[in-house]
Amino acid sequence: MNKKLVLEKIKEGSTDVFVFKAKKETKGPGSKEGVPFYNLSMELNRDLSVVFCQWLVDNCKKPPLLLDGLAASGIRGVRFANEIDGDFQVVVNDWGSDCYNLIKKNIIRYKNAEASNSNLNSLLSEKKFDYIDIDPFGSPVYFIDSAIRSIKNNGVIACTATDTATLCGVYPKVCFRRYGAIPFHSVVMKEIGLRILIGFIAKVAGVYDKGINPLISYATNHY
Ligand SMILES: C[S@@+](CC[C@H](N)C(=O)[O-])C[C@H]1O[C@@H](n2cnc3c(N)ncnc32)[C@H](O)[C@@H]1O
């Protein structure tokens, strides 16, 4: 592991996890330079994933295969492994070597978790999952096509977008190019941004003769 990176142990939910220490306190969408740090402002997002996946595990006929596809420290997948009761497996993936080494350290005591060091699009073309979590820096559009092809019938894709300026109408041309839709910068911009994202996923699903059913959708903080 890169020697300049400093680790700290934090607790989120009921799970202890090692994360990269941030140089300064920030509420933003993580770090684009180098490696991602622990982003406290995404805690609610991860809490909801844990609650939702507990429901999924309780309601799947066979033990489901979950994927934390863009895992960074692996905090979300590690929380699944520790906090969800029942029979399931979770793959915790990141293409960064520092992230992969940290994921291996974080999952070491969980038999139901496996670390992976792949480009998410390659991994999705090789394996099928019951739950795919996509939590990128910025827009998730680059992963939607492969996620739609990889998801099992009645599976769940959990998708976060932090390109809110684009989705909410600050950059309408970028929004049109990226999502094929025109945003509206106004009091309803977050609602419209969310619908643009869901619409994009529905259009990609339609290409493969699949349909989607939005289960939980919300906009908060920077995502
Ligand atoms: C926003 S961070 C993920 C944060 C994490 N989900 C959490 O809750 O703390 C995005 C991560 O995606 C990884 N990444 C970006 N593109 C990728 C790709 N094509 N395949 C695999 N990992 C990728 C980056 O290395 C980074 O760690």
PDB file of C-alpha atoms and ligand atoms in Angstrom:
ATOM      1  CA  MET A   1       0.000   0.000   0.000  1.00  0.00           C
ATOM      2  CA  ASN A   2       1.117   3.570  -0.770  1.00  0.00           C
ATOM      3  CA  LYS A   3       3.129   4.588   2.323  1.00  0.00           C
ATOM      4  CA  LYS A   4       1.919   8.211   2.195  1.00  0.00           C
ATOM      5  CA  LEU A   5      -1.672   7.123   2.847  1.00  0.00           C
ATOM      6  CA  VAL A   6      -2.724   7.299   6.466  1.00  0.00           C
ATOM      7  CA  LEU A   7      -5.422   4.945   7.703  1.00  0.00           C
ATOM      8  CA  GLU A   8      -7.860   5.599  10.504  1.00  0.00           C
ATOM      9  CA  LYS A   9     -10.342   3.246  12.143  1.00  0.00           C
ATOM     10  CA  ILE A  10     -13.908   4.517  12.216  1.00  0.00           C
ATOM     11  CA  LYS A  11     -17.254   3.031  13.209  1.00  0.00           C
ATOM     12  CA  GLU A  12     -20.295   3.384  10.955  1.00  0.00           C
ATOM     13  CA  GLY A  13     -23.524   1.577  11.800  1.00  0.00           C
ATOM     14  CA  SER A  14     -22.233  -1.227  14.004  1.00  0.00           C
ATOM     15  CA  THR A  15     -19.165  -1.873  11.820  1.00  0.00           C
ATOM     16  CA  ASP A  16     -15.512  -0.989  12.435  1.00  0.00           C
ATOM     17  CA  VAL A  17     -13.740  -0.088   9.190  1.00  0.00           C
ATOM     18  CA  PHE A  18     -10.295   1.220   8.223  1.00  0.00           C
ATOM     19  CA  VAL A  19     -10.539   4.203   5.842  1.00  0.00           C
ATOM     20  CA  PHE A  20      -8.090   6.624   4.257  1.00  0.00           C
ATOM     21  CA  LYS A  21      -7.725   9.713   6.430  1.00  0.00           C
ATOM     22  CA  ALA A  22      -8.755  12.954   4.684  1.00  0.00           C
ATOM     23  CA  LYS A  23      -6.241  15.836   4.703  1.00  0.00           C
ATOM     24  CA  LYS A  24      -8.985  18.207   5.832  1.00  0.00           C
ATOM     25  CA  GLU A  25     -12.635  17.982   6.867  1.00  0.00           C
ATOM     26  CA  THR A  26     -14.939  18.102   3.867  1.00  0.00           C
ATOM     27  CA  LYS A  27     -18.553  17.331   3.081  1.00  0.00           C
ATOM     28  CA  GLY A  28     -18.019  16.975  -0.658  1.00  0.00           C
ATOM     29  CA  PRO A  29     -18.228  13.976  -2.950  1.00  0.00           C
ATOM     30  CA  GLY A  30     -14.916  12.379  -1.903  1.00  0.00           C
ATOM     31  CA  SER A  31     -11.591  12.940  -3.611  1.00  0.00           C
ATOM     32  CA  LYS A  32     -10.784  12.949  -7.295  1.00  0.00           C
ATOM     33  CA  GLU A  33      -7.054  13.178  -6.603  1.00  0.00           C
ATOM     34  CA  GLY A  34      -5.395   9.974  -5.558  1.00  0.00           C
ATOM     35  CA  VAL A  35      -7.604   7.825  -3.356  1.00  0.00           C
ATOM     36  CA  PRO A  36     -11.051   8.463  -1.896  1.00  0.00           C
ATOM     37  CA  PHE A  37     -11.376   9.283   1.787  1.00  0.00           C
ATOM     38  CA  TYR A  38     -14.189   8.396   4.166  1.00  0.00           C
ATOM     39  CA  ASN A  39     -17.157  10.522   3.172  1.00  0.00           C
ATOM     40  CA  LEU A  40     -19.362  11.005   6.206  1.00  0.00           C
ATOM     41  CA  SER A  41     -22.011  12.820   4.155  1.00  0.00           C
ATOM     42  CA  MET A  42     -22.792   9.484   2.418  1.00  0.00           C
ATOM     43  CA  GLU A  43     -23.594   7.692   5.685  1.00  0.00           C
ATOM     44  CA  LEU A  44     -27.375   7.948   5.157  1.00  0.00           C
ATOM     45  CA  ASN A  45     -26.931   6.504   1.663  1.00  0.00           C
ATOM     46  CA  ARG A  46     -25.040   3.508   3.084  1.00  0.00           C
ATOM     47  CA  ASP A  47     -27.545   3.097   5.962  1.00  0.00           C
ATOM     48  CA  LEU A  48     -30.361   2.817   3.413  1.00  0.00           C
ATOM     49  CA  SER A  49     -28.363   0.250   1.401  1.00  0.00           C
ATOM     50  CA  VAL A  50     -27.961  -1.902   4.503  1.00  0.00           C
ATOM     51  CA  VAL A  51     -31.680  -1.707   5.370  1.00  0.00           C
ATOM     52  CA  PHE A  52     -32.658  -2.376   1.772  1.00  0.00           C
ATOM     53  CA  CYS A  53     -30.305  -5.355   1.329  1.00  0.00           C
ATOM     54  CA  GLN A  54     -31.582  -6.885   4.573  1.00  0.00           C
ATOM     55  CA  TRP A  55     -35.023  -6.818   2.969  1.00  0.00           C
ATOM     56  CA  LEU A  56     -33.567  -8.354  -0.212  1.00  0.00           C
ATOM     57  CA  VAL A  57     -31.844 -11.174   1.686  1.00  0.00           C
ATOM     58  CA  ASP A  58     -35.066 -11.854   3.632  1.00  0.00           C
ATOM     59  CA  ASN A  59     -37.122 -12.020   0.439  1.00  0.00           C
ATOM     60  CA  CYS A  60     -34.824 -13.857  -2.024  1.00  0.00           C
ATOM     61  CA  LYS A  61     -35.614 -17.505  -2.730  1.00  0.00           C
ATOM     62  CA  LYS A  62     -31.890 -18.331  -3.079  1.00  0.00           C
ATOM     63  CA  PRO A  63     -29.006 -16.655  -1.172  1.00  0.00           C
ATOM     64  CA  PRO A  64     -28.381 -13.485  -3.214  1.00  0.00           C
ATOM     65  CA  LEU A  65     -25.053 -12.346  -4.648  1.00  0.00           C
ATOM     66  CA  LEU A  66     -24.494  -8.661  -3.809  1.00  0.00           C
ATOM     67  CA  LEU A  67     -21.930  -6.361  -5.418  1.00  0.00           C
ATOM     68  CA  ASP A  68     -20.373  -3.197  -3.975  1.00  0.00           C
ATOM     69  CA  GLY A  69     -19.023  -2.243  -7.405  1.00  0.00           C
ATOM     70  CA  LEU A  70     -17.107   0.991  -6.714  1.00  0.00           C
ATOM     71  CA  ALA A  71     -16.134   0.282  -3.157  1.00  0.00           C
ATOM     72  CA  ALA A  72     -13.138   2.545  -2.265  1.00  0.00           C
ATOM     73  CA  SER A  73     -12.421   1.392   1.336  1.00  0.00           C
ATOM     74  CA  GLY A  74     -15.188  -1.195   0.968  1.00  0.00           C
ATOM     75  CA  ILE A  75     -17.201   0.378   3.763  1.00  0.00           C
ATOM     76  CA  ARG A  76     -20.581  -0.386   2.178  1.00  0.00           C
ATOM     77  CA  GLY A  77     -19.810  -4.026   1.389  1.00  0.00           C
ATOM     78  CA  VAL A  78     -18.158  -4.537   4.769  1.00  0.00           C
ATOM     79  CA  ARG A  79     -21.269  -3.143   6.439  1.00  0.00           C
ATOM     80  CA  PHE A  80     -23.363  -5.627   4.419  1.00  0.00           C
ATOM     81  CA  ALA A  81     -21.127  -8.503   5.567  1.00  0.00           C
ATOM     82  CA  ASN A  82     -21.317  -7.435   9.212  1.00  0.00           C
ATOM     83  CA  GLU A  83     -24.812  -5.965   9.635  1.00  0.00           C
ATOM     84  CA  ILE A  84     -27.080  -8.072   7.419  1.00  0.00           C
ATOM     85  CA  ASP A  85     -28.475 -11.294   8.872  1.00  0.00           C
ATOM     86  CA  GLY A  86     -29.034 -14.351   6.691  1.00  0.00           C
ATOM     87  CA  ASP A  87     -27.448 -16.218   3.838  1.00  0.00           C
ATOM     88  CA  PHE A  88     -25.763 -14.125   1.106  1.00  0.00           C
ATOM     89  CA  GLN A  89     -22.390 -13.345  -0.472  1.00  0.00           C
ATOM     90  CA  VAL A  90     -20.976  -9.889  -1.195  1.00  0.00           C
ATOM     91  CA  VAL A  91     -18.266  -9.023  -3.732  1.00  0.00           C
ATOM     92  CA  VAL A  92     -16.420  -5.806  -2.828  1.00  0.00           C
ATOM     93  CA  ASN A  93     -14.730  -4.333  -5.900  1.00  0.00           C
ATOM     94  CA  ASP A  94     -12.481  -1.392  -6.748  1.00  0.00           C
ATOM     95  CA  TRP A  95      -9.948  -1.054  -9.558  1.00  0.00           C
ATOM     96  CA  GLY A  96      -7.494   0.988  -7.458  1.00  0.00           C
ATOM     97  CA  SER A  97      -4.684  -1.101  -5.949  1.00  0.00           C
ATOM     98  CA  ASP A  98      -4.628   0.927  -2.713  1.00  0.00           C
ATOM     99  CA  CYS A  99      -8.389   0.496  -2.418  1.00  0.00           C
ATOM    100  CA  TYR A 100      -8.143  -3.241  -3.134  1.00  0.00           C
ATOM    101  CA  ASN A 101      -5.495  -3.731  -0.433  1.00  0.00           C
ATOM    102  CA  LEU A 102      -7.639  -1.801   2.027  1.00  0.00           C
ATOM    103  CA  ILE A 103     -10.747  -3.817   1.084  1.00  0.00           C
ATOM    104  CA  LYS A 104      -8.815  -7.056   1.740  1.00  0.00           C
ATOM    105  CA  LYS A 105      -7.811  -5.712   5.170  1.00  0.00           C
ATOM    106  CA  ASN A 106     -11.390  -4.700   5.957  1.00  0.00           C
ATOM    107  CA  ILE A 107     -13.083  -7.951   4.914  1.00  0.00           C
ATOM    108  CA  ILE A 108     -10.541 -10.305   6.450  1.00  0.00           C
ATOM    109  CA  ARG A 109     -12.843 -11.537   9.213  1.00  0.00           C
ATOM    110  CA  TYR A 110     -15.971 -11.967   7.074  1.00  0.00           C
ATOM    111  CA  LYS A 111     -16.513 -15.334   5.375  1.00  0.00           C
ATOM    112  CA  ASN A 112     -19.410 -13.967   3.282  1.00  0.00           C
ATOM    113  CA  ALA A 113     -17.268 -11.243   1.610  1.00  0.00           C
ATOM    114  CA  GLU A 114     -14.821 -11.450  -1.300  1.00  0.00           C
ATOM    115  CA  ALA A 115     -12.472  -8.697  -2.535  1.00  0.00           C
ATOM    116  CA  SER A 116     -12.172  -7.952  -6.245  1.00  0.00           C
ATOM    117  CA  ASN A 117      -9.758  -5.696  -8.146  1.00  0.00           C
ATOM    118  CA  SER A 118     -11.463  -5.245 -11.521  1.00  0.00           C
ATOM    119  CA  ASN A 119     -12.727  -2.571 -13.810  1.00  0.00           C
ATOM    120  CA  LEU A 120     -16.411  -2.624 -12.845  1.00  0.00           C
ATOM    121  CA  ASN A 121     -17.514  -2.866 -16.480  1.00  0.00           C
ATOM    122  CA  SER A 122     -15.346  -5.992 -16.996  1.00  0.00           C
ATOM    123  CA  LEU A 123     -16.601  -7.620 -13.806  1.00  0.00           C
ATOM    124  CA  LEU A 124     -20.210  -6.973 -14.816  1.00  0.00           C
ATOM    125  CA  SER A 125     -19.607  -8.594 -18.197  1.00  0.00           C
ATOM    126  CA  GLU A 126     -18.294 -11.762 -16.502  1.00  0.00           C
ATOM    127  CA  LYS A 127     -20.767 -12.339 -13.656  1.00  0.00           C
ATOM    128  CA  LYS A 128     -24.440 -11.852 -12.862  1.00  0.00           C
ATOM    129  CA  PHE A 129     -25.594 -10.313  -9.579  1.00  0.00           C
ATOM    130  CA  ASP A 130     -28.829  -9.941  -7.606  1.00  0.00           C
ATOM    131  CA  TYR A 131     -27.840  -6.491  -6.321  1.00  0.00           C
ATOM    132  CA  ILE A 132     -25.389  -4.048  -7.924  1.00  0.00           C
ATOM    133  CA  ASP A 133     -24.329  -0.893  -6.098  1.00  0.00           C
ATOM    134  CA  ILE A 134     -22.885   1.895  -8.266  1.00  0.00           C
ATOM    135  CA  ASP A 135     -21.495   4.819  -6.252  1.00  0.00           C
ATOM    136  CA  PRO A 136     -19.103   6.731  -8.542  1.00  0.00           C
ATOM    137  CA  PHE A 137     -17.379  10.100  -8.465  1.00  0.00           C
ATOM    138  CA  GLY A 138     -19.840  12.076 -10.592  1.00  0.00           C
ATOM    139  CA  SER A 139     -22.135  10.396 -13.079  1.00  0.00           C
ATOM    140  CA  PRO A 140     -23.030   6.675 -13.056  1.00  0.00           C
ATOM    141  CA  VAL A 141     -23.895   6.595 -16.791  1.00  0.00           C
ATOM    142  CA  TYR A 142     -20.644   4.803 -17.740  1.00  0.00           C
ATOM    143  CA  PHE A 143     -21.721   1.703 -15.783  1.00  0.00           C
ATOM    144  CA  ILE A 144     -25.452   1.473 -16.520  1.00  0.00           C
ATOM    145  CA  ASP A 145     -25.258  -0.533 -19.742  1.00  0.00           C
ATOM    146  CA  SER A 146     -23.140  -3.293 -18.175  1.00  0.00           C
ATOM    147  CA  ALA A 147     -25.185  -3.237 -14.947  1.00  0.00           C
ATOM    148  CA  ILE A 148     -28.426  -3.740 -16.891  1.00  0.00           C
ATOM    149  CA  ARG A 149     -26.871  -6.693 -18.748  1.00  0.00           C
ATOM    150  CA  SER A 150     -25.470  -8.211 -15.541  1.00  0.00           C
ATOM    151  CA  ILE A 151     -28.457  -7.843 -13.234  1.00  0.00           C
ATOM    152  CA  LYS A 152     -30.491 -11.010 -12.656  1.00  0.00           C
ATOM    153  CA  ASN A 153     -34.219 -11.093 -13.259  1.00  0.00           C
ATOM    154  CA  ASN A 154     -35.953  -9.179 -10.420  1.00  0.00           C
ATOM    155  CA  GLY A 155     -32.544  -7.957  -9.223  1.00  0.00           C
ATOM    156  CA  VAL A 156     -31.837  -4.480  -7.872  1.00  0.00           C
ATOM    157  CA  ILE A 157     -29.491  -1.761  -9.142  1.00  0.00           C
ATOM    158  CA  ALA A 158     -28.651   0.916  -6.568  1.00  0.00           C
ATOM    159  CA  CYS A 159     -27.282   3.949  -8.319  1.00  0.00           C
ATOM    160  CA  THR A 160     -25.868   7.206  -6.909  1.00  0.00           C
ATOM    161  CA  ALA A 161     -25.121  10.342  -8.950  1.00  0.00           C
ATOM    162  CA  THR A 162     -23.064  13.289  -7.688  1.00  0.00           C
ATOM    163  CA  ASP A 163     -23.118  15.241 -10.950  1.00  0.00           C
ATOM    164  CA  THR A 164     -26.001  17.227  -9.499  1.00  0.00           C
ATOM    165  CA  ALA A 165     -25.015  20.487 -11.219  1.00  0.00           C
ATOM    166  CA  THR A 166     -25.520  18.726 -14.549  1.00  0.00           C
ATOM    167  CA  LEU A 167     -28.745  16.947 -13.550  1.00  0.00           C
ATOM    168  CA  CYS A 168     -30.173  20.082 -11.912  1.00  0.00           C
ATOM    169  CA  GLY A 169     -29.676  22.374 -14.890  1.00  0.00           C
ATOM    170  CA  VAL A 170     -26.424  24.296 -14.352  1.00  0.00           C
ATOM    171  CA  TYR A 171     -24.973  22.600 -17.451  1.00  0.00           C
ATOM    172  CA  PRO A 172     -27.975  21.799 -19.686  1.00  0.00           C
ATOM    173  CA  LYS A 173     -25.848  20.928 -22.738  1.00  0.00           C
ATOM    174  CA  VAL A 174     -23.839  18.386 -20.737  1.00  0.00           C
ATOM    175  CA  CYS A 175     -27.090  16.945 -19.374  1.00  0.00           C
ATOM    176  CA  PHE A 176     -28.491  16.560 -22.873  1.00  0.00           C
ATOM    177  CA  ARG A 177     -25.282  14.952 -24.135  1.00  0.00           C
ATOM    178  CA  ARG A 178     -24.915  12.613 -21.127  1.00  0.00           C
ATOM    179  CA  TYR A 179     -28.522  11.734 -20.288  1.00  0.00           C
ATOM    180  CA  GLY A 180     -30.407  12.706 -23.462  1.00  0.00           C
ATOM    181  CA  ALA A 181     -32.707  15.006 -21.463  1.00  0.00           C
ATOM    182  CA  ILE A 182     -33.127  18.721 -20.776  1.00  0.00           C
ATOM    183  CA  PRO A 183     -32.915  19.706 -17.076  1.00  0.00           C
ATOM    184  CA  PHE A 184     -34.750  22.622 -15.442  1.00  0.00           C
ATOM    185  CA  HIS A 185     -32.824  24.834 -12.984  1.00  0.00           C
ATOM    186  CA  SER A 186     -35.647  25.802 -10.625  1.00  0.00           C
ATOM    187  CA  VAL A 187     -37.258  24.905  -7.306  1.00  0.00           C
ATOM    188  CA  VAL A 188     -38.095  21.422  -8.677  1.00  0.00           C
ATOM    189  CA  MET A 189     -34.614  20.801 -10.125  1.00  0.00           C
ATOM    190  CA  LYS A 190     -33.758  17.877  -7.808  1.00  0.00           C
ATOM    191  CA  GLU A 191     -37.027  16.067  -8.555  1.00  0.00           C
ATOM    192  CA  ILE A 192     -36.459  16.571 -12.282  1.00  0.00           C
ATOM    193  CA  GLY A 193     -32.784  15.544 -12.014  1.00  0.00           C
ATOM    194  CA  LEU A 194     -33.820  12.333 -10.291  1.00  0.00           C
ATOM    195  CA  ARG A 195     -36.369  11.606 -13.000  1.00  0.00           C
ATOM    196  CA  ILE A 196     -33.739  12.271 -15.704  1.00  0.00           C
ATOM    197  CA  LEU A 197     -31.454   9.682 -14.086  1.00  0.00           C
ATOM    198  CA  ILE A 198     -34.255   7.115 -13.716  1.00  0.00           C
ATOM    199  CA  GLY A 199     -35.360   7.816 -17.298  1.00  0.00           C
ATOM    200  CA  PHE A 200     -31.828   7.167 -18.546  1.00  0.00           C
ATOM    201  CA  ILE A 201     -31.707   3.793 -16.755  1.00  0.00           C
ATOM    202  CA  ALA A 202     -35.162   2.866 -18.115  1.00  0.00           C
ATOM    203  CA  LYS A 203     -34.047   3.709 -21.678  1.00  0.00           C
ATOM    204  CA  VAL A 204     -30.916   1.527 -21.414  1.00  0.00           C
ATOM    205  CA  ALA A 205     -32.996  -1.301 -19.903  1.00  0.00           C
ATOM    206  CA  GLY A 206     -35.442  -0.998 -22.802  1.00  0.00           C
ATOM    207  CA  VAL A 207     -32.621  -1.603 -25.299  1.00  0.00           C
ATOM    208  CA  TYR A 208     -32.247  -5.077 -23.736  1.00  0.00           C
ATOM    209  CA  ASP A 209     -36.014  -5.721 -23.551  1.00  0.00           C
ATOM    210  CA  LYS A 210     -35.947  -5.234 -19.788  1.00  0.00           C
ATOM    211  CA  GLY A 211     -38.133  -3.045 -17.626  1.00  0.00           C
ATOM    212  CA  ILE A 212     -37.379  -1.208 -14.400  1.00  0.00           C
ATOM    213  CA  ASN A 213     -39.458  -0.472 -11.330  1.00  0.00           C
ATOM    214  CA  PRO A 214     -38.112   2.420  -9.188  1.00  0.00           C
ATOM    215  CA  LEU A 215     -38.254   1.284  -5.544  1.00  0.00           C
ATOM    216  CA  ILE A 216     -36.593   4.080  -3.546  1.00  0.00           C
ATOM    217  CA  SER A 217     -35.543   7.400  -5.094  1.00  0.00           C
ATOM    218  CA  TYR A 218     -34.341  10.489  -3.267  1.00  0.00           C
ATOM    219  CA  ALA A 219     -32.063  13.529  -3.561  1.00  0.00           C
ATOM    220  CA  THR A 220     -30.186  14.937  -0.593  1.00  0.00           C
ATOM    221  CA  ASN A 221     -26.871  16.660   0.259  1.00  0.00           C
ATOM    222  CA  HIS A 222     -24.641  16.601  -2.857  1.00  0.00           C
ATOM    223  CA  TYR A 223     -26.104  13.453  -4.414  1.00  0.00           C
TER     224      TYR A 223
HETATM  225  C1  LIG B   1     -16.976   7.671  -4.842  1.00  0.00           C
HETATM  226  S1  LIG B   1     -15.794   6.401  -4.626  1.00  0.00           S
HETATM  227  C2  LIG B   1     -16.732   5.131  -3.869  1.00  0.00           C
HETATM  228  C3  LIG B   1     -17.112   5.440  -2.439  1.00  0.00           C
HETATM  229  C4  LIG B   1     -17.629   4.251  -1.678  1.00  0.00           C
HETATM  230  N1  LIG B   1     -18.739   3.592  -2.363  1.00  0.00           N
HETATM  231  C5  LIG B   1     -18.041   4.636  -0.251  1.00  0.00           C
HETATM  232  O1  LIG B   1     -19.231   4.447   0.138  1.00  0.00           O
HETATM  233  O2  LIG B   1     -17.168   5.139   0.482  1.00  0.00           O
HETATM  234  C6  LIG B   1     -15.613   5.764  -6.282  1.00  0.00           C
HETATM  235  C7  LIG B   1     -14.592   4.619  -6.385  1.00  0.00           C
HETATM  236  O3  LIG B   1     -14.749   4.058  -7.699  1.00  0.00           O
HETATM  237  C8  LIG B   1     -13.481   3.554  -8.110  1.00  0.00           C
HETATM  238  N2  LIG B   1     -13.568   3.405  -9.589  1.00  0.00           N
HETATM  239  C9  LIG B   1     -13.728   4.380 -10.515  1.00  0.00           C
HETATM  240  N3  LIG B   1     -13.891   3.853 -11.742  1.00  0.00           N
HETATM  241  C10 LIG B   1     -13.859   2.499 -11.588  1.00  0.00           C
HETATM  242  C11 LIG B   1     -14.003   1.398 -12.479  1.00  0.00           C
HETATM  243  N4  LIG B   1     -14.204   1.587 -13.801  1.00  0.00           N
HETATM  244  N5  LIG B   1     -13.935   0.151 -11.982  1.00  0.00           N
HETATM  245  C12 LIG B   1     -13.722  -0.070 -10.665  1.00  0.00           C
HETATM  246  N6  LIG B   1     -13.582   0.939  -9.756  1.00  0.00           N
HETATM  247  C13 LIG B   1     -13.641   2.207 -10.210  1.00  0.00           C
HETATM  248  C14 LIG B   1     -12.487   4.574  -7.606  1.00  0.00           C
HETATM  249  O4  LIG B   1     -11.211   3.971  -7.445  1.00  0.00           O
HETATM  250  C15 LIG B   1     -13.139   4.995  -6.260  1.00  0.00           C
HETATM  251  O5  LIG B   1     -12.565   4.272  -5.191  1.00  0.00           O
END
